[in-house]
PDB file of C-alpha atoms and ligand atoms in Angstrom:
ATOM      1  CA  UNK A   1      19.411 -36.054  16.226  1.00 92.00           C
ATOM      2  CA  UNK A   2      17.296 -35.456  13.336  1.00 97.00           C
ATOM      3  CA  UNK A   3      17.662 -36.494   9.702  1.00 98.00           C
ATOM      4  CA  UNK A   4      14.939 -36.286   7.313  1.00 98.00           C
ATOM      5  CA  UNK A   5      15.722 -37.245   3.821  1.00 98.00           C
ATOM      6  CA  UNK A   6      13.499 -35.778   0.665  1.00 98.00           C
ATOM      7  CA  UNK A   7      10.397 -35.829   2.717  1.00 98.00           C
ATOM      8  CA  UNK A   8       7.455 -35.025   0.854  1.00 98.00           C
ATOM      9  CA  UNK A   9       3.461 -34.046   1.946  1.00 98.00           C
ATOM     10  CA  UNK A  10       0.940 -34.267  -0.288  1.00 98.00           C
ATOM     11  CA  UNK A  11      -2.595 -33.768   1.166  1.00 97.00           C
ATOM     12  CA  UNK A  12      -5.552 -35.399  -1.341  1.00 94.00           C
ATOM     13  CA  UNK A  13      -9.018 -32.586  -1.590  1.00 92.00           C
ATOM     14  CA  UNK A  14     -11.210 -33.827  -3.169  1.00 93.00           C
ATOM     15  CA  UNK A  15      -9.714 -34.619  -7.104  1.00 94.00           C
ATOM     16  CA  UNK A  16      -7.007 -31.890  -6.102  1.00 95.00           C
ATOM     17  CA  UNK A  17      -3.773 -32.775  -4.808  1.00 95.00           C
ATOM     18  CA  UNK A  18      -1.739 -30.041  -2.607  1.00 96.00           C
ATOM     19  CA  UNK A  19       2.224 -30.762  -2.112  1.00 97.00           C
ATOM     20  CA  UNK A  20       2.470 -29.292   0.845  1.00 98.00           C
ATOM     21  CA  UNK A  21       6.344 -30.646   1.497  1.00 98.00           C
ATOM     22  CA  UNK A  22       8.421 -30.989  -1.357  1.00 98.00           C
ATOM     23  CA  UNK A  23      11.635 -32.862  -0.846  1.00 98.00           C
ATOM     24  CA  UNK A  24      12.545 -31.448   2.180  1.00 98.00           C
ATOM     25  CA  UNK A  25      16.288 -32.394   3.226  1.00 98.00           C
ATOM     26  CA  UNK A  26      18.270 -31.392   6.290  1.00 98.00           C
ATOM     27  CA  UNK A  27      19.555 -32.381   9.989  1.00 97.00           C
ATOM     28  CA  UNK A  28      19.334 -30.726  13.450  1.00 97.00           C
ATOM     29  CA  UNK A  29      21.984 -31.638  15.579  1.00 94.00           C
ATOM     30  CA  UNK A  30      21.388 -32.411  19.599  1.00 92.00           C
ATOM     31  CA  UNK A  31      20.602 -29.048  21.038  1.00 92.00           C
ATOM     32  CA  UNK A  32      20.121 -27.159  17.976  1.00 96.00           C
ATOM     33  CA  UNK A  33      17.793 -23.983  18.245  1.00 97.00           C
ATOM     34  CA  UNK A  34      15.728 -23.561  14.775  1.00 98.00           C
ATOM     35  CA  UNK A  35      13.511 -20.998  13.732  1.00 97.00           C
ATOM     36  CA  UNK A  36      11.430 -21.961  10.608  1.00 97.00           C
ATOM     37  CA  UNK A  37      10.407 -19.031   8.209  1.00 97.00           C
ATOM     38  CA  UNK A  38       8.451 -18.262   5.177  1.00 96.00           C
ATOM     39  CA  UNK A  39       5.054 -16.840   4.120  1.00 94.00           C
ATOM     40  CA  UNK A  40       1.448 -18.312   4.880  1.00 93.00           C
ATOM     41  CA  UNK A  41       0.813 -21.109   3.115  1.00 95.00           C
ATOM     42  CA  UNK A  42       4.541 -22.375   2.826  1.00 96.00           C
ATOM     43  CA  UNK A  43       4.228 -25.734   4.265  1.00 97.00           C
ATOM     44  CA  UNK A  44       5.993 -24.349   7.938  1.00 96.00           C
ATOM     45  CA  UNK A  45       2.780 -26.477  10.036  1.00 94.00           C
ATOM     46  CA  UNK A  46       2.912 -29.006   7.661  1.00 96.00           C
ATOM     47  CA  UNK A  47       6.679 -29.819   8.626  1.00 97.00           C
ATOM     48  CA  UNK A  48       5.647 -29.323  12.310  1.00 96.00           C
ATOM     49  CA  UNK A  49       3.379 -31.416  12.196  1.00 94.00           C
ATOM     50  CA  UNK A  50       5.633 -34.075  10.582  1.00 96.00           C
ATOM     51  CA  UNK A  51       8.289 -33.446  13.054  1.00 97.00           C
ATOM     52  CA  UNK A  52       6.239 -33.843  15.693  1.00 96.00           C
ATOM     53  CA  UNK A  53       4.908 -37.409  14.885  1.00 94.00           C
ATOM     54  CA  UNK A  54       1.308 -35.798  14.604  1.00 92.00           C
ATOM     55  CA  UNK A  55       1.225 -37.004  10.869  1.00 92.00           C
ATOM     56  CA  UNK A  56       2.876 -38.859   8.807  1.00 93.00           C
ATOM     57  CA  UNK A  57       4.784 -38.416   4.890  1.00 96.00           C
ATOM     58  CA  UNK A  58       4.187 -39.398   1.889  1.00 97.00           C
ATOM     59  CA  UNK A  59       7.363 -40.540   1.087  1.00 97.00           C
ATOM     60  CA  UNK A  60      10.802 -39.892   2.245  1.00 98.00           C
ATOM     61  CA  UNK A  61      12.298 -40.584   5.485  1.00 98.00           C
ATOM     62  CA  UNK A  62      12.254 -39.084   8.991  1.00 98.00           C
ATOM     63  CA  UNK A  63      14.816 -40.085  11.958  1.00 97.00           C
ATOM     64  CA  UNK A  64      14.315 -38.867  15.358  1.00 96.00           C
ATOM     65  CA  UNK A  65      16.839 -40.170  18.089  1.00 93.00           C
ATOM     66  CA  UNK A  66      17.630 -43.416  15.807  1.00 90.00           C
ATOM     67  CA  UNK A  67      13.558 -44.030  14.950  1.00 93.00           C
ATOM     68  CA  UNK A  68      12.399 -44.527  11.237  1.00 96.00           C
ATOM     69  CA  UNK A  69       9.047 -42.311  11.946  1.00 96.00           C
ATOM     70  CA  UNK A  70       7.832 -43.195   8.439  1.00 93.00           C
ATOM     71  CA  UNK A  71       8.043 -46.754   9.360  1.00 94.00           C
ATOM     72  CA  UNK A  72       5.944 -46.689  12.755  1.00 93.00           C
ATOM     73  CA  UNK A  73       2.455 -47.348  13.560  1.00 91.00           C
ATOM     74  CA  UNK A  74       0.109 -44.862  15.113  1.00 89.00           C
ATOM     75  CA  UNK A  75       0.326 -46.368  18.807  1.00 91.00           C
ATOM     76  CA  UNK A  76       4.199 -46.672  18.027  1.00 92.00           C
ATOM     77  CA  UNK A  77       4.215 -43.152  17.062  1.00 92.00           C
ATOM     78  CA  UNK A  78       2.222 -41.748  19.851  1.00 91.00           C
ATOM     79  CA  UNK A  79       4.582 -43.395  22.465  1.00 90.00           C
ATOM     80  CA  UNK A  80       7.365 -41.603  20.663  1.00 93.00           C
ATOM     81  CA  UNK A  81       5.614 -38.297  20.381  1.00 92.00           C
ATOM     82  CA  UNK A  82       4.345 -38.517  23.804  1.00 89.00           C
ATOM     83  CA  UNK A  83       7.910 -39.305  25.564  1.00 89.00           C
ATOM     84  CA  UNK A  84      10.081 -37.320  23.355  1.00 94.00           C
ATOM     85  CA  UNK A  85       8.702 -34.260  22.197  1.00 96.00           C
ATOM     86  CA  UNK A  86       6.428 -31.278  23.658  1.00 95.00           C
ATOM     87  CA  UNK A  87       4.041 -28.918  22.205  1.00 95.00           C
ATOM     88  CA  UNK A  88       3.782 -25.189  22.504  1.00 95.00           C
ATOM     89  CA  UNK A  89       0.788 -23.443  20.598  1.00 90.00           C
ATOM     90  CA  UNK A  90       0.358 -19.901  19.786  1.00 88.00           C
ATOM     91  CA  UNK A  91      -3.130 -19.726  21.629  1.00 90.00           C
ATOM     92  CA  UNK A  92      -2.016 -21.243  24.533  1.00 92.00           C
ATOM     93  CA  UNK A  93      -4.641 -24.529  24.225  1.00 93.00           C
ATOM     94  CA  UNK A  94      -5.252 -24.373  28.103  1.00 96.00           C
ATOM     95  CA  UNK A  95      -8.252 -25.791  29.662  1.00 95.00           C
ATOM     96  CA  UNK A  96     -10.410 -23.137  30.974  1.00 95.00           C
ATOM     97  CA  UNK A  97     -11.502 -24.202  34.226  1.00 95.00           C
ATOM     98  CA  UNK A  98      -8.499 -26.127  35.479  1.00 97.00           C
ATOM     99  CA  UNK A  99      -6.117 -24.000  37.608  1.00 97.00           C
ATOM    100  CA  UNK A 100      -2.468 -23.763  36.136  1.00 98.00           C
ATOM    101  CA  UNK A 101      -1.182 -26.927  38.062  1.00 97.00           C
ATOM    102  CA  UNK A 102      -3.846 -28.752  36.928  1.00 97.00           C
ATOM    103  CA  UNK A 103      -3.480 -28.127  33.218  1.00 97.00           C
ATOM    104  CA  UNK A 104       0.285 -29.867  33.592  1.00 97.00           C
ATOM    105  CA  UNK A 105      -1.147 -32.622  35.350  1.00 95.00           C
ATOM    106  CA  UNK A 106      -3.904 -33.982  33.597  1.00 90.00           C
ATOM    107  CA  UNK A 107      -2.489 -35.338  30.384  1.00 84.00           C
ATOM    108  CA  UNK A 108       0.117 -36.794  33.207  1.00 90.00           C
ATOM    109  CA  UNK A 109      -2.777 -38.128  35.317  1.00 89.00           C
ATOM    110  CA  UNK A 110      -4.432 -39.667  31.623  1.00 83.00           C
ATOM    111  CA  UNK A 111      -1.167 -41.314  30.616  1.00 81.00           C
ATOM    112  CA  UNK A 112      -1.163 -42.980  34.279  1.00 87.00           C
ATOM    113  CA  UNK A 113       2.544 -41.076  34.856  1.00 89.00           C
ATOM    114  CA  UNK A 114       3.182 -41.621  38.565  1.00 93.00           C
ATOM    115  CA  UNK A 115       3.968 -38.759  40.424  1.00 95.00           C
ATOM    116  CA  UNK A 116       2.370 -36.379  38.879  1.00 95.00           C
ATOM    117  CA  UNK A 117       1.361 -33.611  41.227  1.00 95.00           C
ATOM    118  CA  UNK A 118       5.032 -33.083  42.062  1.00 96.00           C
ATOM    119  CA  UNK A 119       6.139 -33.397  38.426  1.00 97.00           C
ATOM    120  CA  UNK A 120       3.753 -30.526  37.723  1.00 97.00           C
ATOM    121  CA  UNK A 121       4.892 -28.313  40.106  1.00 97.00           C
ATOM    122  CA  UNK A 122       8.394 -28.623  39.327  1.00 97.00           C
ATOM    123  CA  UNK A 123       7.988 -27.973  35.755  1.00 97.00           C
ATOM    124  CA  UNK A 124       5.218 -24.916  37.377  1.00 97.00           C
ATOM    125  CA  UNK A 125       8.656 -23.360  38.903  1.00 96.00           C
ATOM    126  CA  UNK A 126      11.003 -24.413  36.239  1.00 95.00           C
ATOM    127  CA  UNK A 127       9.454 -21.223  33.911  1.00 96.00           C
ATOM    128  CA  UNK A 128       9.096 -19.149  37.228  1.00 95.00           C
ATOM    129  CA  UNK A 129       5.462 -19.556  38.071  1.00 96.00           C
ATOM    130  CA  UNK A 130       5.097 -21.508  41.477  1.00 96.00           C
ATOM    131  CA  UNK A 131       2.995 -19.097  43.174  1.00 96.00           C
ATOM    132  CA  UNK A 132       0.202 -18.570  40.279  1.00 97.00           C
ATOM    133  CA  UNK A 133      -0.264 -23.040  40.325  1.00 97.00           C
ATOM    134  CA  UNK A 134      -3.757 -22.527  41.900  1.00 97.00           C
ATOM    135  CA  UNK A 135      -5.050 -19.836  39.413  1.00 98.00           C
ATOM    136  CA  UNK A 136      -7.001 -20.615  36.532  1.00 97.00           C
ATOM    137  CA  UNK A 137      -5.892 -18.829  32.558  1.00 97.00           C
ATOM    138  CA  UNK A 138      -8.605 -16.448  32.860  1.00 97.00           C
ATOM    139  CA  UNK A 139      -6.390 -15.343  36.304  1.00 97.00           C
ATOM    140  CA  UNK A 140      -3.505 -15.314  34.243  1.00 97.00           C
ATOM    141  CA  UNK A 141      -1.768 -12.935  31.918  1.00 96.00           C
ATOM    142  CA  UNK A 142      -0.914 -14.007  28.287  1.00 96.00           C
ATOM    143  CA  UNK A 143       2.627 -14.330  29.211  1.00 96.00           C
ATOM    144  CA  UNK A 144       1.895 -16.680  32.494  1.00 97.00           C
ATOM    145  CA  UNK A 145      -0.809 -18.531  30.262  1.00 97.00           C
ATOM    146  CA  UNK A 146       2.418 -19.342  27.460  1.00 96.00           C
ATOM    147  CA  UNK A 147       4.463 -20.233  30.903  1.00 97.00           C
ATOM    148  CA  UNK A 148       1.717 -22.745  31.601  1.00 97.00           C
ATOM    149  CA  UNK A 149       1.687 -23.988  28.170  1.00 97.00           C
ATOM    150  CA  UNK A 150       5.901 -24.542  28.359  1.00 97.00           C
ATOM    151  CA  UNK A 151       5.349 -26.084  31.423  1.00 97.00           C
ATOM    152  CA  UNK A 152       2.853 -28.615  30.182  1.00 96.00           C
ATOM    153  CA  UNK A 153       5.424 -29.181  27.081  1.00 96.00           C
ATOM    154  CA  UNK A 154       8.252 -29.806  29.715  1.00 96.00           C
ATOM    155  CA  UNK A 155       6.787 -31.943  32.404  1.00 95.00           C
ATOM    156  CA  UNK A 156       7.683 -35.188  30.658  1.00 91.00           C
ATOM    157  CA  UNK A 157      11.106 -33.919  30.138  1.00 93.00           C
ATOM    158  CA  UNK A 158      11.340 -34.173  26.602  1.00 95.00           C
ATOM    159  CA  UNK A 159      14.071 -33.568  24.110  1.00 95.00           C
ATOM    160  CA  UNK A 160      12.523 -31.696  21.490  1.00 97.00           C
ATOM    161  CA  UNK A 161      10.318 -28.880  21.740  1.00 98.00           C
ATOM    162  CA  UNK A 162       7.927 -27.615  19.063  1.00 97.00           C
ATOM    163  CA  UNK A 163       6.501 -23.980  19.136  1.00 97.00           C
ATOM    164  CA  UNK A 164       4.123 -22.990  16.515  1.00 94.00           C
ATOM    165  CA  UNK A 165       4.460 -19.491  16.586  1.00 93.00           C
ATOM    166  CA  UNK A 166       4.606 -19.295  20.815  1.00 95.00           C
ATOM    167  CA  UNK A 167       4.817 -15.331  20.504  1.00 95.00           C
ATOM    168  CA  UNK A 168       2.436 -14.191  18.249  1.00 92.00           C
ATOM    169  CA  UNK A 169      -0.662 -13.453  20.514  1.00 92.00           C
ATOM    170  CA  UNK A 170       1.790 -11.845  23.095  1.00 94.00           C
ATOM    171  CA  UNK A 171       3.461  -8.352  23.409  1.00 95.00           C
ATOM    172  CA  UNK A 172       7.286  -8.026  22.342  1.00 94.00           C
ATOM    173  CA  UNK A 173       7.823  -7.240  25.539  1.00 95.00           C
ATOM    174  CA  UNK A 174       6.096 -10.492  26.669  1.00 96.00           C
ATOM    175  CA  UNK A 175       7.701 -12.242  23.755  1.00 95.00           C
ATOM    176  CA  UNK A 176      11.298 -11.955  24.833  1.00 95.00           C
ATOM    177  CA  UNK A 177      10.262 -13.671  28.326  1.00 95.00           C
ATOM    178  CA  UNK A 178       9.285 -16.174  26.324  1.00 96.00           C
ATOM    179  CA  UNK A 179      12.212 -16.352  24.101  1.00 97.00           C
ATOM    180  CA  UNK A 180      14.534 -16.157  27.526  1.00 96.00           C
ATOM    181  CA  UNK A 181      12.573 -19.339  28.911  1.00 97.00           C
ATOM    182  CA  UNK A 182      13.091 -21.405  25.680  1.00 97.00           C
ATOM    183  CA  UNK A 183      16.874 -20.439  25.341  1.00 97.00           C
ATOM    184  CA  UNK A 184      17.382 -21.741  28.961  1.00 96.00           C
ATOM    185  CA  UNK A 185      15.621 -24.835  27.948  1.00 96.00           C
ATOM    186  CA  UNK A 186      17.595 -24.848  25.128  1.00 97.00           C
ATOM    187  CA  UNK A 187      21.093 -24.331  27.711  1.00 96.00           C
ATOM    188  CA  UNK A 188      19.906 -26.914  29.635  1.00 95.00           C
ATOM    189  CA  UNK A 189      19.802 -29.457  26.411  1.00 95.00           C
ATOM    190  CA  UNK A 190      16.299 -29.389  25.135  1.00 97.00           C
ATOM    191  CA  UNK A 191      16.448 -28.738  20.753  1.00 97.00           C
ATOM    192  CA  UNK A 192      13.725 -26.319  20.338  1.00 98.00           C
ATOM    193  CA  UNK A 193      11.893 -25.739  17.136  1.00 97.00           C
ATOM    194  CA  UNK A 194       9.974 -22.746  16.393  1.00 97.00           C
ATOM    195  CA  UNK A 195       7.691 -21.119  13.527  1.00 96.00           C
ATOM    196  CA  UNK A 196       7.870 -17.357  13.191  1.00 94.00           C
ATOM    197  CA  UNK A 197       7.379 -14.369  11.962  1.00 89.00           C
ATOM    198  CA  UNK A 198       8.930 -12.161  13.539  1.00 91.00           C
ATOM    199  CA  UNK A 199      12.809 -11.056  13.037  1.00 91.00           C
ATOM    200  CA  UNK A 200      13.409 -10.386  16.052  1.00 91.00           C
ATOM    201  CA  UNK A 201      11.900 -13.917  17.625  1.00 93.00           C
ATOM    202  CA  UNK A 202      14.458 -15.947  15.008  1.00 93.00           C
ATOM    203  CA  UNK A 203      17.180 -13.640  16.100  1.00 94.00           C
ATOM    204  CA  UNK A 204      17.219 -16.072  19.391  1.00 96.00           C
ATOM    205  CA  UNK A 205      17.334 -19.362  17.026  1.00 97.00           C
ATOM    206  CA  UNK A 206      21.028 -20.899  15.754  1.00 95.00           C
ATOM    207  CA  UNK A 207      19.735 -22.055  13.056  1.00 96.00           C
ATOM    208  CA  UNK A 208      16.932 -20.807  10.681  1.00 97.00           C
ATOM    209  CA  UNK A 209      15.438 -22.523   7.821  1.00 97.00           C
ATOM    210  CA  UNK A 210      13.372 -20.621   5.090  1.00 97.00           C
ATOM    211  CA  UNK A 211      10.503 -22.207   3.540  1.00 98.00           C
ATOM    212  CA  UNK A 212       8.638 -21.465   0.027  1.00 98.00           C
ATOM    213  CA  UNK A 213       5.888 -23.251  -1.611  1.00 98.00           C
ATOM    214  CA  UNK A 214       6.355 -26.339   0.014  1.00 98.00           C
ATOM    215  CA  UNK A 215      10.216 -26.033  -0.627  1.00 98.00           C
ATOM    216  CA  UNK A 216      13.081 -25.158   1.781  1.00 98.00           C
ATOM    217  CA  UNK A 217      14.984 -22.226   0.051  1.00 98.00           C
ATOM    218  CA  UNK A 218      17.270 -22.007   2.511  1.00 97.00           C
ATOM    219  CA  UNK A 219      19.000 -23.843   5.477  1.00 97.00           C
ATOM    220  CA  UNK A 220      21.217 -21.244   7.159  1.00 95.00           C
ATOM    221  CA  UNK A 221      23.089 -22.262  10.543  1.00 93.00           C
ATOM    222  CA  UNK A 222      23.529 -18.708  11.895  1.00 87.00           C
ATOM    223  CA  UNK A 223      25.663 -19.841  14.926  1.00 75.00           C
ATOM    224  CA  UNK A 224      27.715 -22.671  15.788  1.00 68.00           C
ATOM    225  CA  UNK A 225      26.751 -24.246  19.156  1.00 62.00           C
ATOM    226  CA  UNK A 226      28.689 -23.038  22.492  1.00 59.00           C
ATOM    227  CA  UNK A 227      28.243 -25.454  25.459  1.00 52.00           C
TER     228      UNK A 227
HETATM  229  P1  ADP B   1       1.951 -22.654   6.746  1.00 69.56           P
HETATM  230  O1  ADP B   1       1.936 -23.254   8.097  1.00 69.56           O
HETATM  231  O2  ADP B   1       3.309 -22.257   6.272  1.00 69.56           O
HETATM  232  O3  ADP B   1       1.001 -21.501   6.641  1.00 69.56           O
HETATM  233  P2  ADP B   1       0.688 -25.143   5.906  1.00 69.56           P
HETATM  234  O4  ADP B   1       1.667 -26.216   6.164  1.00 69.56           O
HETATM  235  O5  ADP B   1      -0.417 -24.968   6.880  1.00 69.56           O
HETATM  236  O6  ADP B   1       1.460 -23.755   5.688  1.00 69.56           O
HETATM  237  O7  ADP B   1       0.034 -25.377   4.466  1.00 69.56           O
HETATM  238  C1  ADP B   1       0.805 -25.665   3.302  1.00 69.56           C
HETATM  239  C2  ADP B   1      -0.145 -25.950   2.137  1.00 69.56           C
HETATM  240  O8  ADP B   1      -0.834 -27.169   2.373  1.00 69.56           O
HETATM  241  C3  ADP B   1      -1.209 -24.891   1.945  1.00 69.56           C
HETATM  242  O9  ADP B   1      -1.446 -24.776   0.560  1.00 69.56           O
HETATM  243  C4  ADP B   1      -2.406 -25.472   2.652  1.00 69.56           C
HETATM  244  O10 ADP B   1      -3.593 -24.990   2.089  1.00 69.56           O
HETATM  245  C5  ADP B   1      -2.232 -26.946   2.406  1.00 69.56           C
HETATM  246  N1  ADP B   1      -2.783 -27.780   3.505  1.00 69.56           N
HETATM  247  C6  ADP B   1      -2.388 -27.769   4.791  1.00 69.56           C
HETATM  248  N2  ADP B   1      -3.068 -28.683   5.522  1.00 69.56           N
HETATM  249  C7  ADP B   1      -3.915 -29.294   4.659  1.00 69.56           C
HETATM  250  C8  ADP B   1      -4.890 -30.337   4.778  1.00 69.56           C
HETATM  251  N3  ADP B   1      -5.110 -30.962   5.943  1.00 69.56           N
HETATM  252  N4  ADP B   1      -5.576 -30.687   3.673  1.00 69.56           N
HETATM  253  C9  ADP B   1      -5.349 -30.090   2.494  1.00 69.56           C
HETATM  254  N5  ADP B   1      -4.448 -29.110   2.301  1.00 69.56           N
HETATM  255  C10 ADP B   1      -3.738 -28.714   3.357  1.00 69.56           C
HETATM  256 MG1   MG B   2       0.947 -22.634   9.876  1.00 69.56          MG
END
């Protein structure tokens, strides 16, 4: 489902060039669960965000679902990013003052997505909080505030999810919740993508690639997949 062929990132500063992505080849098969690795600084957001359609490379090439991203333009690649693929942040990114239903519904409401208030609550129960829909983050633990944010990511039903470190402001306790909610996404078909840290949060991922200095040291598939 995705193929991306010696994709590179180089960001210009000033007179300085950073290569953020060197050469970066690989392919995630339908429903694969990946955990990306490596230090600070190793390019990890930088493939993210290529993944994600939020940027584009330098050079190489990048197929999602049959689409030569590297050959789109910007309102091509937000209707692909918008339809296909949703975002889970490690601080949540939750608007303050709208309850939790709310939050899934605007960007629905925006994009003129009929339907929305039901859509919202159905993706509300689909990570097990129904009952909190009227209650705003600051109402909300850190672990229902992530729920919120996987709901949001969900409600367009789409099939890749990207989590930039989804665990890292939460307990471990918290964390494997989290983990349990993205592995029954995963179940029910969804390939989700995640940045971490933490052992114990790539432990739940099938696959786990390593990144260093802009380079991918190692592409590991831990686990074949069981449907
Ligand atoms: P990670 O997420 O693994 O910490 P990043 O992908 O954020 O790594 O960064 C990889 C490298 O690219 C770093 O050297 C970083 O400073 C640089 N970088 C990231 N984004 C930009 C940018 N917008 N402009 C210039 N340099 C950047
Ligand atoms: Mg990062």
């Amino acid at each position: 489902m995705i193929d991306v062929l010696n994709l590179c990132k180089t960001y210009q500063l000033g007179n300085v060039e950073v290569s953020a992505l060197k050469n970066a080849t690989f392919s995630f098969a339908r429903g694969d669960f990946v955990a990306i690795m490596g230090p600070s600084g190793s390019g990890k957001s930088t493939l993210m965000n290529l993944l994600g359609c939020l940027d584009l490379p330098t050079s190489g090439t990048y197929r999602l679902e049959g689409h030569d991203i590297q050959d789109l333009k910007p309102d091509q690649l937000a209707v692909v990013r918008n339809k296909r693929i949703g975002f889970v942040f490690q601080n949540f990114n939750l608007l303050p003052r709208a309850s939790a239903l709310e939050n899934i519904e605007l960007p629905l409401l925006y994009g003129r997505v009929p339907d929305a208030s039901r859509k919202a609550m159905s993706a509300l129960d689909r990570v097990g909080l129904a009952e909190r829909a009227r209650h705003n983050p600051a109402e909300l633990s850190g672990g229902e505030r992530q729920r919120v944010a996987i709901a949001r990511a969900i409600v367009n039903q789409p099939s890749l999810i990207l989590a930039d470190e989804p665990t890292g402001n939460l307990d471990s306790k918290t964390g494997e919740e989290i983990m349990n909610i993205f592995t029954q996404l995963n179940r029910d078909g969804v390939m989700v993508l995640l940045v971490t840290h933490e052992k114990e949060i790539a432990q739940y991922a099938r696959h786990i690639l390593l990144m260093r200095d802009g380079r991918i040291i190692k592409n590991a598939v831990i686990a074949e997949m069981t449907s």
